[in-house]
Amino acid sequence: QVQLVESGGGSVQAGGSLRLSCQASGADVSSYSMAWFRQVRGTQREGVAGVNVRGDTRYRYTVQGRFTLSRDNDKKILFLEMNDLKPEDTAMYYCAADPRVLLNSLLAPDQYDSWGQGTQVTVSS
């Protein structure tokens, strides 16, 4: 099973930017679909952006045009570039990976077996 460690979270003002990183180890993640999810305490975890092994991506409609997902398979890192951040983007952000997730299920949290511990993103108005 792959191990995932997120980094890059922090506190920014609205309109600012952050770049999240997810470092994978323990498996060849080039054969895994990977995704970012976020969760506010007391609410359901929601998909933010995901990428399959072919490089096809899916984004939550509220982040399209602001967030960009990319992966470096050689370094086993998944990135999430977040621009024009809004207070409603405040959440704990989690990285997930699984070799079986299909394109249309990239943003479904129940499709993933491997999860990181999360990194907090706080956006103030």
PDB file of C-alpha atoms in Angstrom:
ATOM      1  CA  GLN A   1       0.000   0.000   0.000  1.00  0.00           C
ATOM      2  CA  VAL A   2       1.248   3.454  -0.845  1.00  0.00           C
ATOM      3  CA  GLN A   3       2.108   5.987   1.886  1.00  0.00           C
ATOM      4  CA  LEU A   4       1.188   9.638   1.327  1.00  0.00           C
ATOM      5  CA  VAL A   5       2.476  12.774   3.059  1.00  0.00           C
ATOM      6  CA  GLU A   6       0.961  16.177   2.336  1.00  0.00           C
ATOM      7  CA  SER A   7       2.658  19.542   2.762  1.00  0.00           C
ATOM      8  CA  GLY A   8       2.264  23.150   1.690  1.00  0.00           C
ATOM      9  CA  GLY A   9      -0.790  24.201   3.640  1.00  0.00           C
ATOM     10  CA  GLY A  10      -0.941  27.457   5.528  1.00  0.00           C
ATOM     11  CA  SER A  11      -2.846  30.658   6.151  1.00  0.00           C
ATOM     12  CA  VAL A  12      -3.369  33.208   3.397  1.00  0.00           C
ATOM     13  CA  GLN A  13      -5.645  36.113   2.668  1.00  0.00           C
ATOM     14  CA  ALA A  14      -8.375  35.906   0.077  1.00  0.00           C
ATOM     15  CA  GLY A  15      -6.946  36.169  -3.401  1.00  0.00           C
ATOM     16  CA  GLY A  16      -3.686  34.546  -2.365  1.00  0.00           C
ATOM     17  CA  SER A  17      -2.074  31.330  -3.560  1.00  0.00           C
ATOM     18  CA  LEU A  18      -0.740  28.106  -2.110  1.00  0.00           C
ATOM     19  CA  ARG A  19       0.866  25.030  -3.598  1.00  0.00           C
ATOM     20  CA  LEU A  20       0.141  21.722  -1.956  1.00  0.00           C
ATOM     21  CA  SER A  21       2.409  18.717  -2.409  1.00  0.00           C
ATOM     22  CA  CYS A  22       1.720  15.055  -1.800  1.00  0.00           C
ATOM     23  CA  GLN A  23       4.814  12.870  -1.571  1.00  0.00           C
ATOM     24  CA  ALA A  24       4.137   9.191  -2.218  1.00  0.00           C
ATOM     25  CA  SER A  25       6.269   6.213  -1.243  1.00  0.00           C
ATOM     26  CA  GLY A  26       5.998   2.452  -1.092  1.00  0.00           C
ATOM     27  CA  ALA A  27       4.590   1.884  -4.562  1.00  0.00           C
ATOM     28  CA  ASP A  28       4.876   2.865  -8.186  1.00  0.00           C
ATOM     29  CA  VAL A  29       2.211   5.588  -8.226  1.00  0.00           C
ATOM     30  CA  SER A  30       2.449   5.951 -11.990  1.00  0.00           C
ATOM     31  CA  SER A  31      -0.144   3.164 -12.031  1.00  0.00           C
ATOM     32  CA  TYR A  32      -2.391   4.896  -9.481  1.00  0.00           C
ATOM     33  CA  SER A  33      -5.130   7.443  -9.829  1.00  0.00           C
ATOM     34  CA  MET A  34      -4.515  10.246  -7.348  1.00  0.00           C
ATOM     35  CA  ALA A  35      -6.620  13.066  -6.023  1.00  0.00           C
ATOM     36  CA  TRP A  36      -7.000  15.869  -3.516  1.00  0.00           C
ATOM     37  CA  PHE A  37      -9.948  16.018  -1.173  1.00  0.00           C
ATOM     38  CA  ARG A  38     -10.902  18.524   1.494  1.00  0.00           C
ATOM     39  CA  GLN A  39     -12.968  18.430   4.597  1.00  0.00           C
ATOM     40  CA  VAL A  40     -14.321  20.927   7.067  1.00  0.00           C
ATOM     41  CA  ARG A  41     -14.913  19.425  10.489  1.00  0.00           C
ATOM     42  CA  GLY A  42     -18.447  18.181  10.755  1.00  0.00           C
ATOM     43  CA  THR A  43     -19.015  17.973   7.022  1.00  0.00           C
ATOM     44  CA  GLN A  44     -18.428  15.319   4.390  1.00  0.00           C
ATOM     45  CA  ARG A  45     -15.105  15.002   2.634  1.00  0.00           C
ATOM     46  CA  GLU A  46     -15.381  16.377  -0.902  1.00  0.00           C
ATOM     47  CA  GLY A  47     -13.315  15.846  -4.012  1.00  0.00           C
ATOM     48  CA  VAL A  48     -11.285  18.808  -5.240  1.00  0.00           C
ATOM     49  CA  ALA A  49      -9.220  17.501  -8.133  1.00  0.00           C
ATOM     50  CA  GLY A  50      -8.115  14.124  -9.418  1.00  0.00           C
ATOM     51  CA  VAL A  51      -5.935  12.610 -12.120  1.00  0.00           C
ATOM     52  CA  ASN A  52      -5.867   9.124 -13.586  1.00  0.00           C
ATOM     53  CA  VAL A  53      -2.892   7.176 -14.909  1.00  0.00           C
ATOM     54  CA  ARG A  54      -3.376   8.637 -18.385  1.00  0.00           C
ATOM     55  CA  GLY A  55      -3.195  12.170 -17.066  1.00  0.00           C
ATOM     56  CA  ASP A  56      -6.888  12.928 -17.479  1.00  0.00           C
ATOM     57  CA  THR A  57      -8.111  15.315 -14.790  1.00  0.00           C
ATOM     58  CA  ARG A  58     -11.340  16.170 -13.061  1.00  0.00           C
ATOM     59  CA  TYR A  59     -11.992  19.272 -10.951  1.00  0.00           C
ATOM     60  CA  ARG A  60     -14.704  20.275  -8.549  1.00  0.00           C
ATOM     61  CA  TYR A  61     -16.732  22.930 -10.345  1.00  0.00           C
ATOM     62  CA  THR A  62     -16.085  25.522  -7.628  1.00  0.00           C
ATOM     63  CA  VAL A  63     -12.300  25.344  -8.135  1.00  0.00           C
ATOM     64  CA  GLN A  64     -12.142  25.095 -11.934  1.00  0.00           C
ATOM     65  CA  GLY A  65     -10.029  27.882 -13.362  1.00  0.00           C
ATOM     66  CA  ARG A  66      -8.389  28.546  -9.980  1.00  0.00           C
ATOM     67  CA  PHE A  67      -6.765  25.229  -9.052  1.00  0.00           C
ATOM     68  CA  THR A  68      -4.363  23.205 -11.192  1.00  0.00           C
ATOM     69  CA  LEU A  69      -3.428  19.592 -10.572  1.00  0.00           C
ATOM     70  CA  SER A  70      -0.193  18.046 -11.770  1.00  0.00           C
ATOM     71  CA  ARG A  71       1.845  14.960 -11.026  1.00  0.00           C
ATOM     72  CA  ASP A  72       5.516  14.066 -11.287  1.00  0.00           C
ATOM     73  CA  ASN A  73       5.623  10.274 -11.527  1.00  0.00           C
ATOM     74  CA  ASP A  74       9.411  10.130 -11.425  1.00  0.00           C
ATOM     75  CA  LYS A  75       9.486  11.944  -8.091  1.00  0.00           C
ATOM     76  CA  LYS A  76       6.180  10.420  -6.934  1.00  0.00           C
ATOM     77  CA  ILE A  77       4.679  13.818  -6.130  1.00  0.00           C
ATOM     78  CA  LEU A  78       1.178  15.140  -6.723  1.00  0.00           C
ATOM     79  CA  PHE A  79       0.800  18.915  -6.736  1.00  0.00           C
ATOM     80  CA  LEU A  80      -2.197  21.186  -6.322  1.00  0.00           C
ATOM     81  CA  GLU A  81      -1.594  24.789  -7.336  1.00  0.00           C
ATOM     82  CA  MET A  82      -4.304  26.931  -5.752  1.00  0.00           C
ATOM     83  CA  ASN A  83      -4.804  30.506  -6.919  1.00  0.00           C
ATOM     84  CA  ASP A  84      -7.369  33.192  -6.109  1.00  0.00           C
ATOM     85  CA  LEU A  85      -8.172  31.442  -2.857  1.00  0.00           C
ATOM     86  CA  LYS A  86     -11.471  32.170  -1.194  1.00  0.00           C
ATOM     87  CA  PRO A  87     -12.564  31.813   2.444  1.00  0.00           C
ATOM     88  CA  GLU A  88     -14.782  28.908   1.393  1.00  0.00           C
ATOM     89  CA  ASP A  89     -11.625  27.010   0.372  1.00  0.00           C
ATOM     90  CA  THR A  90     -10.673  26.779   4.038  1.00  0.00           C
ATOM     91  CA  ALA A  91     -10.429  23.102   4.988  1.00  0.00           C
ATOM     92  CA  MET A  92      -8.107  20.246   5.754  1.00  0.00           C
ATOM     93  CA  TYR A  93      -6.774  18.989   2.446  1.00  0.00           C
ATOM     94  CA  TYR A  94      -6.040  15.293   1.950  1.00  0.00           C
ATOM     95  CA  CYS A  95      -4.206  13.399  -0.740  1.00  0.00           C
ATOM     96  CA  ALA A  96      -5.483   9.989  -1.838  1.00  0.00           C
ATOM     97  CA  ALA A  97      -4.333   7.268  -4.209  1.00  0.00           C
ATOM     98  CA  ASP A  98      -5.686   4.016  -5.574  1.00  0.00           C
ATOM     99  CA  PRO A  99      -4.850   1.882  -8.611  1.00  0.00           C
ATOM    100  CA  ARG A 100      -8.473   1.085  -9.460  1.00  0.00           C
ATOM    101  CA  VAL A 101     -10.226   4.449  -9.688  1.00  0.00           C
ATOM    102  CA  LEU A 102     -11.790   5.228 -13.034  1.00  0.00           C
ATOM    103  CA  LEU A 103     -12.030   8.669 -14.615  1.00  0.00           C
ATOM    104  CA  ASN A 104     -15.650   9.320 -13.693  1.00  0.00           C
ATOM    105  CA  SER A 105     -15.000   8.394 -10.052  1.00  0.00           C
ATOM    106  CA  LEU A 106     -11.879  10.454  -9.475  1.00  0.00           C
ATOM    107  CA  LEU A 107     -13.630  12.782  -7.015  1.00  0.00           C
ATOM    108  CA  ALA A 108     -15.411  10.045  -5.058  1.00  0.00           C
ATOM    109  CA  PRO A 109     -13.664   9.549  -1.690  1.00  0.00           C
ATOM    110  CA  ASP A 110     -15.024   6.025  -1.207  1.00  0.00           C
ATOM    111  CA  GLN A 111     -12.999   4.873  -4.237  1.00  0.00           C
ATOM    112  CA  TYR A 112      -9.633   5.391  -2.518  1.00  0.00           C
ATOM    113  CA  ASP A 113      -7.829   3.109  -0.099  1.00  0.00           C
ATOM    114  CA  SER A 114      -4.689   5.132   0.641  1.00  0.00           C
ATOM    115  CA  TRP A 115      -4.845   8.506   2.392  1.00  0.00           C
ATOM    116  CA  GLY A 116      -2.442  11.020   3.838  1.00  0.00           C
ATOM    117  CA  GLN A 117      -2.792  12.784   7.180  1.00  0.00           C
ATOM    118  CA  GLY A 118      -3.822  16.102   5.676  1.00  0.00           C
ATOM    119  CA  THR A 119      -2.577  19.676   5.558  1.00  0.00           C
ATOM    120  CA  GLN A 120      -4.619  22.636   6.751  1.00  0.00           C
ATOM    121  CA  VAL A 121      -5.496  25.512   4.431  1.00  0.00           C
ATOM    122  CA  THR A 122      -6.991  28.633   5.976  1.00  0.00           C
ATOM    123  CA  VAL A 123      -8.120  31.581   3.874  1.00  0.00           C
ATOM    124  CA  SER A 124      -9.114  34.790   5.618  1.00  0.00           C
ATOM    125  CA  SER A 125     -11.285  37.500   4.127  1.00  0.00           C
TER     126      SER A 125
END
